[in-house]
Amino acid sequence: LAGVSVADVRKLLEVKKGAPLDSTAIRKSIKLLYLTGQYSDIAAYTIRKRGGVAVVFELRARKRIHDIGIHGNPTISDLDVLRAMKVDRRDEYLPGTVPDMERAVFELHHKAGFRQAKVAITALQLPFTIRYLLNVKVTEGPPTRVDQILFTGDTHFPAAYLLDELGVSAGDRFDKVRVERALDGLRDATLVKGLAAAIAREARPERRYAFMEFCGGHTHALFRFGLKGLLPPNLRMVHG
């Protein structure tokens, strides 16, 4: 029980020396010990002795992460690495999760354009404790670069606009997350243009229309996608 106070454990025990053996008191003691959050497993059993029995509590204390050191990640922040690992300082240390954490950090770098990245996580136990130092070593390797950008199909927009919205140029590091975010924006822009075309088809030339935008999100969308320039001349947007 490295790092565990025996005196503190005794304070939680409902089983007292000299008292009759009581299974209810043993179960309650186990429950109180579990509620501290310090133990991953607790077992209790008795040993016959002259004049009575000894009640033995076997406690398996939870291993804790004392600190996490992250090295070799100049491109990706320590916070993003920790988020990928889904772990933080003072969390329980579960050795079986190390391969999953390594895989998650690798995937993070892979999406950021480092397809040859290597990740190794080691744990060092602090002397006379059940606390561990985690060392995360990242070797990014050479980045994957964008060689060429092509647009095919019915794009609806000029290539210059698409390139500007994409925010990626030939020679840039291929950041998959950034590209996917840009593609979401382009899908929204295509939807907006299709919506404007549908409005133009339904609007009657002899009538005048007024639509009100009543939040900042509406205003942002109007200017970002140039919606006002896509609407028919007899339809006016009113700022609410």
mmCIF file of C-alpha atoms in Angstrom:
data_model
loop_
_atom_site.group_PDB
_atom_site.id
_atom_site.type_symbol
_atom_site.label_atom_id
_atom_site.label_comp_id
_atom_site.label_asym_id
_atom_site.label_seq_id
_atom_site.Cartn_x
_atom_site.Cartn_y
_atom_site.Cartn_z
ATOM 1 C CA LEU A 1 0.000 0.000 0.000
ATOM 2 C CA ALA A 2 2.646 2.499 -1.049
ATOM 3 C CA GLY A 3 1.370 6.027 -0.492
ATOM 4 C CA VAL A 4 -1.663 4.858 1.533
ATOM 5 C CA SER A 5 -2.067 5.733 5.214
ATOM 6 C CA VAL A 6 -2.934 2.655 7.286
ATOM 7 C CA ALA A 7 -4.248 4.972 10.022
ATOM 8 C CA ASP A 8 -6.684 6.574 7.579
ATOM 9 C CA VAL A 9 -7.846 3.121 6.464
ATOM 10 C CA ARG A 10 -8.516 2.031 10.059
ATOM 11 C CA LYS A 11 -10.695 5.103 10.639
ATOM 12 C CA LEU A 12 -13.087 3.876 7.937
ATOM 13 C CA LEU A 13 -13.419 0.315 9.214
ATOM 14 C CA GLU A 14 -16.644 -0.627 10.972
ATOM 15 C CA VAL A 15 -14.955 -3.834 12.144
ATOM 16 C CA LYS A 16 -13.452 -3.305 15.600
ATOM 17 C CA LYS A 17 -11.005 -5.448 17.551
ATOM 18 C CA GLY A 18 -12.765 -7.479 20.244
ATOM 19 C CA ALA A 19 -16.231 -7.052 18.682
ATOM 20 C CA PRO A 20 -18.305 -10.045 17.475
ATOM 21 C CA LEU A 21 -17.706 -11.000 13.848
ATOM 22 C CA ASP A 22 -20.321 -9.127 11.802
ATOM 23 C CA SER A 23 -20.610 -9.583 8.023
ATOM 24 C CA THR A 24 -22.691 -6.385 7.771
ATOM 25 C CA ALA A 25 -19.855 -4.385 9.328
ATOM 26 C CA ILE A 26 -17.402 -5.940 6.857
ATOM 27 C CA ARG A 27 -19.581 -5.038 3.857
ATOM 28 C CA LYS A 28 -20.046 -1.495 5.160
ATOM 29 C CA SER A 29 -16.281 -1.138 5.643
ATOM 30 C CA ILE A 30 -15.678 -2.197 2.053
ATOM 31 C CA LYS A 31 -18.272 0.301 0.803
ATOM 32 C CA LEU A 32 -16.714 3.155 2.795
ATOM 33 C CA LEU A 33 -13.276 2.320 1.440
ATOM 34 C CA TYR A 34 -14.578 2.253 -2.141
ATOM 35 C CA LEU A 35 -16.240 5.648 -1.665
ATOM 36 C CA THR A 36 -12.850 7.270 -1.078
ATOM 37 C CA GLY A 37 -12.028 6.659 -4.751
ATOM 38 C CA GLN A 38 -8.517 5.557 -3.812
ATOM 39 C CA TYR A 39 -8.928 1.833 -4.466
ATOM 40 C CA SER A 40 -9.556 -0.148 -7.627
ATOM 41 C CA ASP A 41 -10.235 -3.439 -5.828
ATOM 42 C CA ILE A 42 -11.010 -4.472 -2.245
ATOM 43 C CA ALA A 43 -11.342 -7.970 -0.821
ATOM 44 C CA ALA A 44 -11.975 -9.138 2.737
ATOM 45 C CA TYR A 45 -11.541 -12.580 4.319
ATOM 46 C CA THR A 46 -11.043 -14.119 7.751
ATOM 47 C CA ILE A 47 -8.231 -16.185 9.231
ATOM 48 C CA ARG A 48 -8.915 -18.430 12.221
ATOM 49 C CA LYS A 49 -6.744 -17.666 15.230
ATOM 50 C CA ARG A 50 -6.664 -18.845 18.806
ATOM 51 C CA GLY A 51 -9.522 -17.184 20.618
ATOM 52 C CA GLY A 52 -11.232 -15.797 17.489
ATOM 53 C CA VAL A 53 -10.601 -14.719 13.903
ATOM 54 C CA ALA A 54 -8.609 -12.036 12.146
ATOM 55 C CA VAL A 55 -10.374 -9.994 9.455
ATOM 56 C CA VAL A 56 -8.023 -9.177 6.601
ATOM 57 C CA PHE A 57 -8.751 -6.401 4.090
ATOM 58 C CA GLU A 58 -6.780 -6.604 0.846
ATOM 59 C CA LEU A 59 -6.681 -3.223 -0.855
ATOM 60 C CA ARG A 60 -5.464 -2.447 -4.353
ATOM 61 C CA ALA A 61 -4.805 1.275 -4.547
ATOM 62 C CA ARG A 62 -5.476 3.152 -7.770
ATOM 63 C CA LYS A 63 -2.398 4.185 -9.700
ATOM 64 C CA ARG A 64 -2.403 7.907 -10.359
ATOM 65 C CA ILE A 65 -0.772 10.118 -12.983
ATOM 66 C CA HIS A 66 1.429 12.648 -11.221
ATOM 67 C CA ASP A 67 2.470 14.578 -14.319
ATOM 68 C CA ILE A 68 2.645 14.294 -18.101
ATOM 69 C CA GLY A 69 5.611 15.438 -20.150
ATOM 70 C CA ILE A 70 5.106 15.935 -23.895
ATOM 71 C CA HIS A 71 8.104 16.359 -26.192
ATOM 72 C CA GLY A 72 8.762 16.676 -29.927
ATOM 73 C CA ASN A 73 5.456 18.289 -30.932
ATOM 74 C CA PRO A 74 6.280 21.820 -32.195
ATOM 75 C CA THR A 75 3.284 21.884 -34.544
ATOM 76 C CA ILE A 76 0.525 20.542 -32.296
ATOM 77 C CA SER A 77 -0.081 22.011 -28.842
ATOM 78 C CA ASP A 78 0.285 20.043 -25.614
ATOM 79 C CA LEU A 79 -3.399 20.705 -24.900
ATOM 80 C CA ASP A 80 -4.463 19.100 -28.190
ATOM 81 C CA VAL A 81 -2.244 16.096 -27.459
ATOM 82 C CA LEU A 82 -3.820 15.696 -24.002
ATOM 83 C CA ARG A 83 -7.303 15.964 -25.513
ATOM 84 C CA ALA A 84 -6.438 13.226 -28.007
ATOM 85 C CA MET A 85 -5.119 11.025 -25.189
ATOM 86 C CA LYS A 86 -8.313 11.706 -23.163
ATOM 87 C CA VAL A 87 -6.269 11.899 -19.996
ATOM 88 C CA ASP A 88 -5.045 14.607 -17.646
ATOM 89 C CA ARG A 89 -2.791 15.060 -14.688
ATOM 90 C CA ARG A 90 -4.123 13.384 -11.502
ATOM 91 C CA ASP A 91 -6.221 10.919 -13.513
ATOM 92 C CA GLU A 92 -5.981 7.208 -12.805
ATOM 93 C CA TYR A 93 -3.110 5.517 -14.606
ATOM 94 C CA LEU A 94 -4.255 2.422 -16.489
ATOM 95 C CA PRO A 95 -1.284 0.720 -18.206
ATOM 96 C CA GLY A 96 -3.604 -1.111 -20.614
ATOM 97 C CA THR A 97 -4.717 2.182 -22.182
ATOM 98 C CA VAL A 98 -1.206 3.235 -23.266
ATOM 99 C CA PRO A 99 -1.477 1.675 -26.794
ATOM 100 C CA ASP A 100 -4.794 3.501 -27.325
ATOM 101 C CA MET A 101 -3.232 6.796 -26.231
ATOM 102 C CA GLU A 102 -0.278 6.281 -28.573
ATOM 103 C CA ARG A 103 -2.647 5.515 -31.442
ATOM 104 C CA ALA A 104 -4.736 8.632 -30.709
ATOM 105 C CA VAL A 105 -1.696 10.919 -30.700
ATOM 106 C CA PHE A 106 -0.471 9.337 -33.926
ATOM 107 C CA GLU A 107 -3.875 9.894 -35.593
ATOM 108 C CA LEU A 108 -3.785 13.519 -34.457
ATOM 109 C CA HIS A 109 -0.437 14.042 -36.187
ATOM 110 C CA HIS A 110 -1.488 11.986 -39.211
ATOM 111 C CA LYS A 111 -4.473 14.304 -39.800
ATOM 112 C CA ALA A 112 -2.185 17.318 -39.407
ATOM 113 C CA GLY A 113 -0.032 16.085 -42.294
ATOM 114 C CA PHE A 114 2.614 14.071 -40.465
ATOM 115 C CA ARG A 115 1.928 10.619 -41.873
ATOM 116 C CA GLN A 116 5.314 9.250 -40.785
ATOM 117 C CA ALA A 117 4.952 10.386 -37.179
ATOM 118 C CA LYS A 118 6.010 8.074 -34.370
ATOM 119 C CA VAL A 119 4.683 8.161 -30.806
ATOM 120 C CA ALA A 120 6.009 6.397 -27.707
ATOM 121 C CA ILE A 121 4.537 6.721 -24.210
ATOM 122 C CA THR A 122 6.476 5.466 -21.189
ATOM 123 C CA ALA A 123 5.625 5.560 -17.489
ATOM 124 C CA LEU A 124 7.993 6.101 -14.572
ATOM 125 C CA GLN A 125 6.818 5.259 -11.051
ATOM 126 C CA LEU A 126 7.792 7.752 -8.390
ATOM 127 C CA PRO A 127 9.742 6.124 -5.508
ATOM 128 C CA PHE A 128 7.630 4.881 -2.567
ATOM 129 C CA THR A 129 4.369 5.990 -4.196
ATOM 130 C CA ILE A 130 1.737 4.739 -6.622
ATOM 131 C CA ARG A 131 2.078 7.855 -8.773
ATOM 132 C CA TYR A 132 3.523 7.851 -12.259
ATOM 133 C CA LEU A 133 5.164 10.277 -14.631
ATOM 134 C CA LEU A 134 4.020 9.801 -18.220
ATOM 135 C CA ASN A 135 6.498 10.732 -20.924
ATOM 136 C CA VAL A 136 5.030 11.271 -24.396
ATOM 137 C CA LYS A 137 7.701 11.360 -27.081
ATOM 138 C CA VAL A 138 6.617 12.459 -30.545
ATOM 139 C CA THR A 139 8.743 12.290 -33.678
ATOM 140 C CA GLU A 140 6.826 14.225 -36.325
ATOM 141 C CA GLY A 141 8.891 13.241 -39.351
ATOM 142 C CA PRO A 142 8.628 15.078 -42.694
ATOM 143 C CA PRO A 143 5.234 16.652 -43.419
ATOM 144 C CA THR A 144 3.029 15.638 -46.315
ATOM 145 C CA ARG A 145 2.735 18.551 -48.764
ATOM 146 C CA VAL A 146 -0.091 19.533 -51.121
ATOM 147 C CA ASP A 147 1.148 18.988 -54.665
ATOM 148 C CA GLN A 148 -1.817 20.212 -56.695
ATOM 149 C CA ILE A 149 -5.417 21.380 -56.212
ATOM 150 C CA LEU A 150 -8.058 20.518 -58.811
ATOM 151 C CA PHE A 151 -11.820 21.189 -58.866
ATOM 152 C CA THR A 152 -14.077 18.945 -60.945
ATOM 153 C CA GLY A 153 -17.803 18.588 -61.495
ATOM 154 C CA ASP A 154 -20.432 21.342 -61.235
ATOM 155 C CA THR A 155 -18.606 23.655 -58.824
ATOM 156 C CA HIS A 156 -21.084 26.609 -59.110
ATOM 157 C CA PHE A 157 -18.255 29.011 -58.154
ATOM 158 C CA PRO A 158 -15.109 30.370 -59.842
ATOM 159 C CA ALA A 159 -11.882 28.522 -59.071
ATOM 160 C CA ALA A 160 -10.385 31.638 -57.452
ATOM 161 C CA TYR A 161 -13.264 31.797 -54.956
ATOM 162 C CA LEU A 162 -12.966 28.092 -54.191
ATOM 163 C CA LEU A 163 -9.219 28.372 -53.587
ATOM 164 C CA ASP A 164 -9.734 31.346 -51.300
ATOM 165 C CA GLU A 165 -12.397 29.530 -49.276
ATOM 166 C CA LEU A 166 -10.292 26.383 -49.113
ATOM 167 C CA GLY A 167 -7.375 28.337 -47.682
ATOM 168 C CA VAL A 168 -4.832 25.821 -48.975
ATOM 169 C CA SER A 169 -2.187 26.287 -51.640
ATOM 170 C CA ALA A 170 0.188 23.946 -53.420
ATOM 171 C CA GLY A 171 3.199 23.349 -51.206
ATOM 172 C CA ASP A 172 1.268 23.748 -47.932
ATOM 173 C CA ARG A 173 1.335 21.037 -45.292
ATOM 174 C CA PHE A 174 -1.719 18.827 -45.810
ATOM 175 C CA ASP A 175 -3.863 19.456 -42.732
ATOM 176 C CA LYS A 176 -6.849 17.147 -43.068
ATOM 177 C CA VAL A 177 -8.855 18.803 -40.270
ATOM 178 C CA ARG A 178 -8.392 22.235 -41.823
ATOM 179 C CA VAL A 179 -9.367 20.973 -45.281
ATOM 180 C CA GLU A 180 -12.484 19.209 -43.953
ATOM 181 C CA ARG A 181 -13.539 22.390 -42.169
ATOM 182 C CA ALA A 182 -13.090 24.370 -45.395
ATOM 183 C CA LEU A 183 -15.073 21.784 -47.368
ATOM 184 C CA ASP A 184 -17.946 22.141 -44.893
ATOM 185 C CA GLY A 185 -17.918 25.863 -45.656
ATOM 186 C CA LEU A 186 -17.978 25.211 -49.384
ATOM 187 C CA ARG A 187 -20.910 22.834 -48.982
ATOM 188 C CA ASP A 188 -22.739 25.594 -47.096
ATOM 189 C CA ALA A 189 -21.939 28.049 -49.882
ATOM 190 C CA THR A 190 -23.301 25.646 -52.508
ATOM 191 C CA LEU A 191 -26.459 25.209 -50.447
ATOM 192 C CA VAL A 192 -26.867 28.993 -50.184
ATOM 193 C CA LYS A 193 -26.520 29.438 -53.951
ATOM 194 C CA GLY A 194 -29.082 26.699 -54.563
ATOM 195 C CA LEU A 195 -31.458 28.295 -52.073
ATOM 196 C CA ALA A 196 -31.093 31.697 -53.729
ATOM 197 C CA ALA A 197 -31.858 30.131 -57.113
ATOM 198 C CA ALA A 198 -34.986 28.469 -55.700
ATOM 199 C CA ILE A 199 -36.159 31.795 -54.227
ATOM 200 C CA ALA A 200 -35.611 33.522 -57.576
ATOM 201 C CA ARG A 201 -37.764 30.899 -59.313
ATOM 202 C CA GLU A 202 -40.624 31.291 -56.836
ATOM 203 C CA ALA A 203 -40.566 35.098 -56.534
ATOM 204 C CA ARG A 204 -43.149 36.942 -58.704
ATOM 205 C CA PRO A 205 -41.605 39.784 -60.720
ATOM 206 C CA GLU A 206 -44.575 42.133 -60.083
ATOM 207 C CA ARG A 207 -44.276 41.870 -56.294
ATOM 208 C CA ARG A 208 -41.761 43.217 -53.808
ATOM 209 C CA TYR A 209 -40.515 41.123 -50.881
ATOM 210 C CA ALA A 210 -38.768 41.930 -47.610
ATOM 211 C CA PHE A 211 -37.064 39.329 -45.375
ATOM 212 C CA MET A 212 -35.787 40.227 -41.944
ATOM 213 C CA GLU A 213 -32.477 38.987 -40.538
ATOM 214 C CA PHE A 214 -32.638 39.137 -36.749
ATOM 215 C CA CYS A 215 -29.357 37.782 -35.421
ATOM 216 C CA GLY A 216 -25.637 38.129 -35.981
ATOM 217 C CA GLY A 217 -25.438 34.648 -37.460
ATOM 218 C CA HIS A 218 -27.827 35.647 -40.234
ATOM 219 C CA THR A 219 -25.823 38.800 -41.005
ATOM 220 C CA HIS A 220 -22.563 36.860 -41.046
ATOM 221 C CA ALA A 221 -23.992 34.262 -43.450
ATOM 222 C CA LEU A 222 -25.361 36.960 -45.773
ATOM 223 C CA PHE A 223 -21.983 38.648 -46.166
ATOM 224 C CA ARG A 224 -19.852 35.518 -46.082
ATOM 225 C CA PHE A 225 -21.681 33.840 -48.954
ATOM 226 C CA GLY A 226 -22.684 37.019 -50.815
ATOM 227 C CA LEU A 227 -26.339 36.052 -50.537
ATOM 228 C CA LYS A 228 -27.644 39.583 -51.129
ATOM 229 C CA GLY A 229 -26.013 39.613 -54.551
ATOM 230 C CA LEU A 230 -27.635 36.277 -55.441
ATOM 231 C CA LEU A 231 -31.211 37.305 -54.605
ATOM 232 C CA PRO A 232 -33.586 38.807 -57.190
ATOM 233 C CA PRO A 233 -33.739 42.666 -57.247
ATOM 234 C CA ASN A 234 -37.319 42.752 -55.943
ATOM 235 C CA LEU A 235 -36.314 40.972 -52.695
ATOM 236 C CA ARG A 236 -34.857 43.148 -49.938
ATOM 237 C CA MET A 237 -33.169 42.063 -46.702
ATOM 238 C CA VAL A 238 -34.093 44.092 -43.628
ATOM 239 C CA HIS A 239 -31.726 44.299 -40.678
ATOM 240 C CA GLY A 240 -33.631 43.417 -37.465
#
